Amino acid sequence: RAMPLSAVVVSLSLLAHPSPRVRASALMRGAASVAIAATIQPGLSIADMEAGKVLFDQKCAACHAGGGNNVPFYGAKGLTDAALKANGLDTTEAITQIVAKGKGAMPAFGSEAPPFARFTSEQIDDVVLYVRNQASQGWK
């Protein structure tokens, strides 16, 4: 999960805490946040990824919770790093195209979607950022 920048600062400030357990926890959270920040595309932020998570939870998780494929009878694909690579969908462009236009049983969320289900281009970028980040980290 992405942490807000303020939480990263708090986590890193706990490195001076007298308890080794608190210091270790702060180090792990801070390191994880730095790793997440390092994977974010230029022009996007941790806040964008958090927004992508909210949209994913609302519109995508019913079929793809935890990066999985919860509707196998429709031939849906999983969103793990291995599944994305195996299906040639491991690029930002490929995932963006599928989110925007849909494919197979997956509906479109771009301009072709009904207004109540439509994402803006920024929202699509946020969802794609979230999916790529989660896939690269094993959907933890």
PDB file of C-alpha atoms in Angstrom:
ATOM      1  CA  ARG A   1       0.000   0.000   0.000  1.00  0.00           C
ATOM      2  CA  ALA A   2       1.173   3.475  -0.777  1.00  0.00           C
ATOM      3  CA  MET A   3       1.736   5.749   2.194  1.00  0.00           C
ATOM      4  CA  PRO A   4       1.133   9.477   2.114  1.00  0.00           C
ATOM      5  CA  LEU A   5       4.334  11.489   2.176  1.00  0.00           C
ATOM      6  CA  SER A   6       3.476  12.739   5.679  1.00  0.00           C
ATOM      7  CA  ALA A   7       3.413   9.110   6.894  1.00  0.00           C
ATOM      8  CA  VAL A   8       6.823   8.514   5.326  1.00  0.00           C
ATOM      9  CA  VAL A   9       8.234  11.494   7.218  1.00  0.00           C
ATOM     10  CA  VAL A  10       6.717  10.218  10.470  1.00  0.00           C
ATOM     11  CA  SER A  11       8.068   6.722   9.805  1.00  0.00           C
ATOM     12  CA  LEU A  12      11.552   8.026   9.110  1.00  0.00           C
ATOM     13  CA  SER A  13      11.458  10.289  12.178  1.00  0.00           C
ATOM     14  CA  LEU A  14      10.857   7.194  14.316  1.00  0.00           C
ATOM     15  CA  LEU A  15      14.318   5.907  13.396  1.00  0.00           C
ATOM     16  CA  ALA A  16      15.621   7.720  16.481  1.00  0.00           C
ATOM     17  CA  HIS A  17      13.116   5.996  18.796  1.00  0.00           C
ATOM     18  CA  PRO A  18      14.726   4.143  21.761  1.00  0.00           C
ATOM     19  CA  SER A  19      12.862   0.885  21.027  1.00  0.00           C
ATOM     20  CA  PRO A  20      14.615  -1.404  18.494  1.00  0.00           C
ATOM     21  CA  ARG A  21      11.216  -2.797  17.461  1.00  0.00           C
ATOM     22  CA  VAL A  22       9.853   0.689  16.672  1.00  0.00           C
ATOM     23  CA  ARG A  23      13.046   1.610  14.797  1.00  0.00           C
ATOM     24  CA  ALA A  24      12.897  -1.597  12.722  1.00  0.00           C
ATOM     25  CA  SER A  25       9.235  -1.042  11.862  1.00  0.00           C
ATOM     26  CA  ALA A  26       9.899   2.582  10.877  1.00  0.00           C
ATOM     27  CA  LEU A  27      12.847   1.511   8.743  1.00  0.00           C
ATOM     28  CA  MET A  28      10.775  -1.085   6.899  1.00  0.00           C
ATOM     29  CA  ARG A  29       7.883   1.317   6.293  1.00  0.00           C
ATOM     30  CA  GLY A  30      10.219   4.076   5.171  1.00  0.00           C
ATOM     31  CA  ALA A  31      12.173   1.769   2.867  1.00  0.00           C
ATOM     32  CA  ALA A  32       8.959   0.431   1.365  1.00  0.00           C
ATOM     33  CA  SER A  33       7.722   3.969   0.762  1.00  0.00           C
ATOM     34  CA  VAL A  34      10.983   4.987  -0.874  1.00  0.00           C
ATOM     35  CA  ALA A  35      10.767   1.887  -3.099  1.00  0.00           C
ATOM     36  CA  ILE A  36       7.197   2.790  -4.052  1.00  0.00           C
ATOM     37  CA  ALA A  37       8.155   6.386  -4.776  1.00  0.00           C
ATOM     38  CA  ALA A  38      11.026   5.180  -6.975  1.00  0.00           C
ATOM     39  CA  THR A  39       8.606   3.241  -9.222  1.00  0.00           C
ATOM     40  CA  ILE A  40       6.240   6.137  -9.857  1.00  0.00           C
ATOM     41  CA  GLN A  41       6.256   7.559 -13.363  1.00  0.00           C
ATOM     42  CA  PRO A  42       7.382  11.140 -13.852  1.00  0.00           C
ATOM     43  CA  GLY A  43       4.466  13.518 -13.386  1.00  0.00           C
ATOM     44  CA  LEU A  44       2.624  11.125 -11.070  1.00  0.00           C
ATOM     45  CA  SER A  45       2.750  10.921  -7.292  1.00  0.00           C
ATOM     46  CA  ILE A  46       1.982   8.677  -4.349  1.00  0.00           C
ATOM     47  CA  ALA A  47      -1.320  10.572  -4.118  1.00  0.00           C
ATOM     48  CA  ASP A  48      -2.068   9.528  -7.725  1.00  0.00           C
ATOM     49  CA  MET A  49      -1.387   5.920  -6.792  1.00  0.00           C
ATOM     50  CA  GLU A  50      -3.674   6.204  -3.763  1.00  0.00           C
ATOM     51  CA  ALA A  51      -6.385   7.640  -6.021  1.00  0.00           C
ATOM     52  CA  GLY A  52      -5.807   4.689  -8.362  1.00  0.00           C
ATOM     53  CA  LYS A  53      -6.293   2.291  -5.475  1.00  0.00           C
ATOM     54  CA  VAL A  54      -9.630   3.885  -4.592  1.00  0.00           C
ATOM     55  CA  LEU A  55     -10.836   3.574  -8.200  1.00  0.00           C
ATOM     56  CA  PHE A  56      -9.490   0.022  -8.474  1.00  0.00           C
ATOM     57  CA  ASP A  57     -11.294  -0.963  -5.269  1.00  0.00           C
ATOM     58  CA  GLN A  58     -14.534   0.566  -6.588  1.00  0.00           C
ATOM     59  CA  LYS A  59     -14.518  -0.667 -10.182  1.00  0.00           C
ATOM     60  CA  CYS A  60     -11.961  -3.452 -10.620  1.00  0.00           C
ATOM     61  CA  ALA A  61     -11.589  -5.423  -7.406  1.00  0.00           C
ATOM     62  CA  ALA A  62     -14.769  -7.460  -7.924  1.00  0.00           C
ATOM     63  CA  CYS A  63     -12.948  -9.303 -10.705  1.00  0.00           C
ATOM     64  CA  HIS A  64      -9.293  -8.575  -9.923  1.00  0.00           C
ATOM     65  CA  ALA A  65      -8.981  -8.376  -6.117  1.00  0.00           C
ATOM     66  CA  GLY A  66      -5.394  -8.887  -5.034  1.00  0.00           C
ATOM     67  CA  GLY A  67      -4.279  -8.994  -8.662  1.00  0.00           C
ATOM     68  CA  GLY A  68      -6.206 -12.194  -9.216  1.00  0.00           C
ATOM     69  CA  ASN A  69      -8.777 -13.374 -11.658  1.00  0.00           C
ATOM     70  CA  ASN A  70     -12.064 -13.992  -9.903  1.00  0.00           C
ATOM     71  CA  VAL A  71     -14.085 -14.681 -13.062  1.00  0.00           C
ATOM     72  CA  PRO A  72     -12.178 -17.500 -14.808  1.00  0.00           C
ATOM     73  CA  PHE A  73     -15.244 -18.687 -16.714  1.00  0.00           C
ATOM     74  CA  TYR A  74     -15.082 -15.438 -18.695  1.00  0.00           C
ATOM     75  CA  GLY A  75     -11.425 -15.938 -19.546  1.00  0.00           C
ATOM     76  CA  ALA A  76     -10.341 -12.871 -17.557  1.00  0.00           C
ATOM     77  CA  LYS A  77      -6.649 -12.362 -16.979  1.00  0.00           C
ATOM     78  CA  GLY A  78      -4.894 -11.951 -13.668  1.00  0.00           C
ATOM     79  CA  LEU A  79      -2.891  -8.851 -12.854  1.00  0.00           C
ATOM     80  CA  THR A  80       0.201 -10.444 -11.367  1.00  0.00           C
ATOM     81  CA  ASP A  81       3.517  -9.457 -12.897  1.00  0.00           C
ATOM     82  CA  ALA A  82       3.882 -12.949 -14.394  1.00  0.00           C
ATOM     83  CA  ALA A  83       0.348 -12.918 -15.868  1.00  0.00           C
ATOM     84  CA  LEU A  84       0.827  -9.451 -17.356  1.00  0.00           C
ATOM     85  CA  LYS A  85       4.126 -10.495 -18.952  1.00  0.00           C
ATOM     86  CA  ALA A  86       2.730 -13.809 -20.219  1.00  0.00           C
ATOM     87  CA  ASN A  87      -0.122 -11.961 -21.924  1.00  0.00           C
ATOM     88  CA  GLY A  88       2.046  -9.156 -23.338  1.00  0.00           C
ATOM     89  CA  LEU A  89       0.343  -6.631 -21.072  1.00  0.00           C
ATOM     90  CA  ASP A  90       3.274  -5.573 -18.903  1.00  0.00           C
ATOM     91  CA  THR A  91       3.603  -2.036 -20.237  1.00  0.00           C
ATOM     92  CA  THR A  92       1.870   1.152 -19.196  1.00  0.00           C
ATOM     93  CA  GLU A  93       0.530   1.531 -22.729  1.00  0.00           C
ATOM     94  CA  ALA A  94      -0.982  -1.974 -22.837  1.00  0.00           C
ATOM     95  CA  ILE A  95      -2.689  -1.659 -19.464  1.00  0.00           C
ATOM     96  CA  THR A  96      -3.918   1.845 -20.315  1.00  0.00           C
ATOM     97  CA  GLN A  97      -5.435   0.544 -23.555  1.00  0.00           C
ATOM     98  CA  ILE A  98      -7.293  -2.269 -21.789  1.00  0.00           C
ATOM     99  CA  VAL A  99      -8.586  -0.034 -18.993  1.00  0.00           C
ATOM    100  CA  ALA A 100      -9.751   2.569 -21.523  1.00  0.00           C
ATOM    101  CA  LYS A 101     -11.186   0.291 -24.223  1.00  0.00           C
ATOM    102  CA  GLY A 102     -11.931  -2.935 -22.370  1.00  0.00           C
ATOM    103  CA  LYS A 103     -11.249  -6.410 -23.739  1.00  0.00           C
ATOM    104  CA  GLY A 104     -13.325  -9.562 -23.797  1.00  0.00           C
ATOM    105  CA  ALA A 105     -15.613  -9.576 -20.755  1.00  0.00           C
ATOM    106  CA  MET A 106     -13.853  -6.576 -19.225  1.00  0.00           C
ATOM    107  CA  PRO A 107     -15.780  -3.362 -19.809  1.00  0.00           C
ATOM    108  CA  ALA A 108     -14.243  -0.141 -21.062  1.00  0.00           C
ATOM    109  CA  PHE A 109     -13.689   2.678 -18.582  1.00  0.00           C
ATOM    110  CA  GLY A 110     -12.520   5.288 -21.098  1.00  0.00           C
ATOM    111  CA  SER A 111     -14.523   7.526 -23.413  1.00  0.00           C
ATOM    112  CA  GLU A 112     -16.494   4.544 -24.795  1.00  0.00           C
ATOM    113  CA  ALA A 113     -17.889   3.698 -21.352  1.00  0.00           C
ATOM    114  CA  PRO A 114     -21.299   4.887 -20.224  1.00  0.00           C
ATOM    115  CA  PRO A 115     -21.014   8.202 -18.348  1.00  0.00           C
ATOM    116  CA  PHE A 116     -21.621   6.606 -14.928  1.00  0.00           C
ATOM    117  CA  ALA A 117     -18.676   4.229 -15.433  1.00  0.00           C
ATOM    118  CA  ARG A 118     -16.300   6.535 -17.322  1.00  0.00           C
ATOM    119  CA  PHE A 119     -12.841   7.411 -15.994  1.00  0.00           C
ATOM    120  CA  THR A 120     -11.001  10.560 -17.025  1.00  0.00           C
ATOM    121  CA  SER A 121      -7.589  10.097 -18.626  1.00  0.00           C
ATOM    122  CA  GLU A 122      -6.024  11.122 -15.297  1.00  0.00           C
ATOM    123  CA  GLN A 123      -8.057   8.488 -13.466  1.00  0.00           C
ATOM    124  CA  ILE A 124      -6.962   5.850 -15.972  1.00  0.00           C
ATOM    125  CA  ASP A 125      -3.336   6.898 -15.381  1.00  0.00           C
ATOM    126  CA  ASP A 126      -3.908   6.551 -11.628  1.00  0.00           C
ATOM    127  CA  VAL A 127      -5.398   3.051 -11.954  1.00  0.00           C
ATOM    128  CA  VAL A 128      -2.602   1.950 -14.275  1.00  0.00           C
ATOM    129  CA  LEU A 129       0.011   3.319 -11.858  1.00  0.00           C
ATOM    130  CA  TYR A 130      -1.620   1.411  -9.000  1.00  0.00           C
ATOM    131  CA  VAL A 131      -1.870  -1.839 -10.991  1.00  0.00           C
ATOM    132  CA  ARG A 132       1.737  -1.670 -12.208  1.00  0.00           C
ATOM    133  CA  ASN A 133       3.031  -0.877  -8.725  1.00  0.00           C
ATOM    134  CA  GLN A 134       1.017  -3.648  -7.094  1.00  0.00           C
ATOM    135  CA  ALA A 135       1.987  -6.171  -9.784  1.00  0.00           C
ATOM    136  CA  SER A 136       5.677  -5.345  -9.306  1.00  0.00           C
ATOM    137  CA  GLN A 137       5.311  -5.933  -5.552  1.00  0.00           C
ATOM    138  CA  GLY A 138       3.278  -9.137  -5.721  1.00  0.00           C
ATOM    139  CA  TRP A 139      -0.009  -7.441  -4.702  1.00  0.00           C
ATOM    140  CA  LYS A 140       1.022  -7.119  -1.060  1.00  0.00           C
TER     141      LYS A 140
END
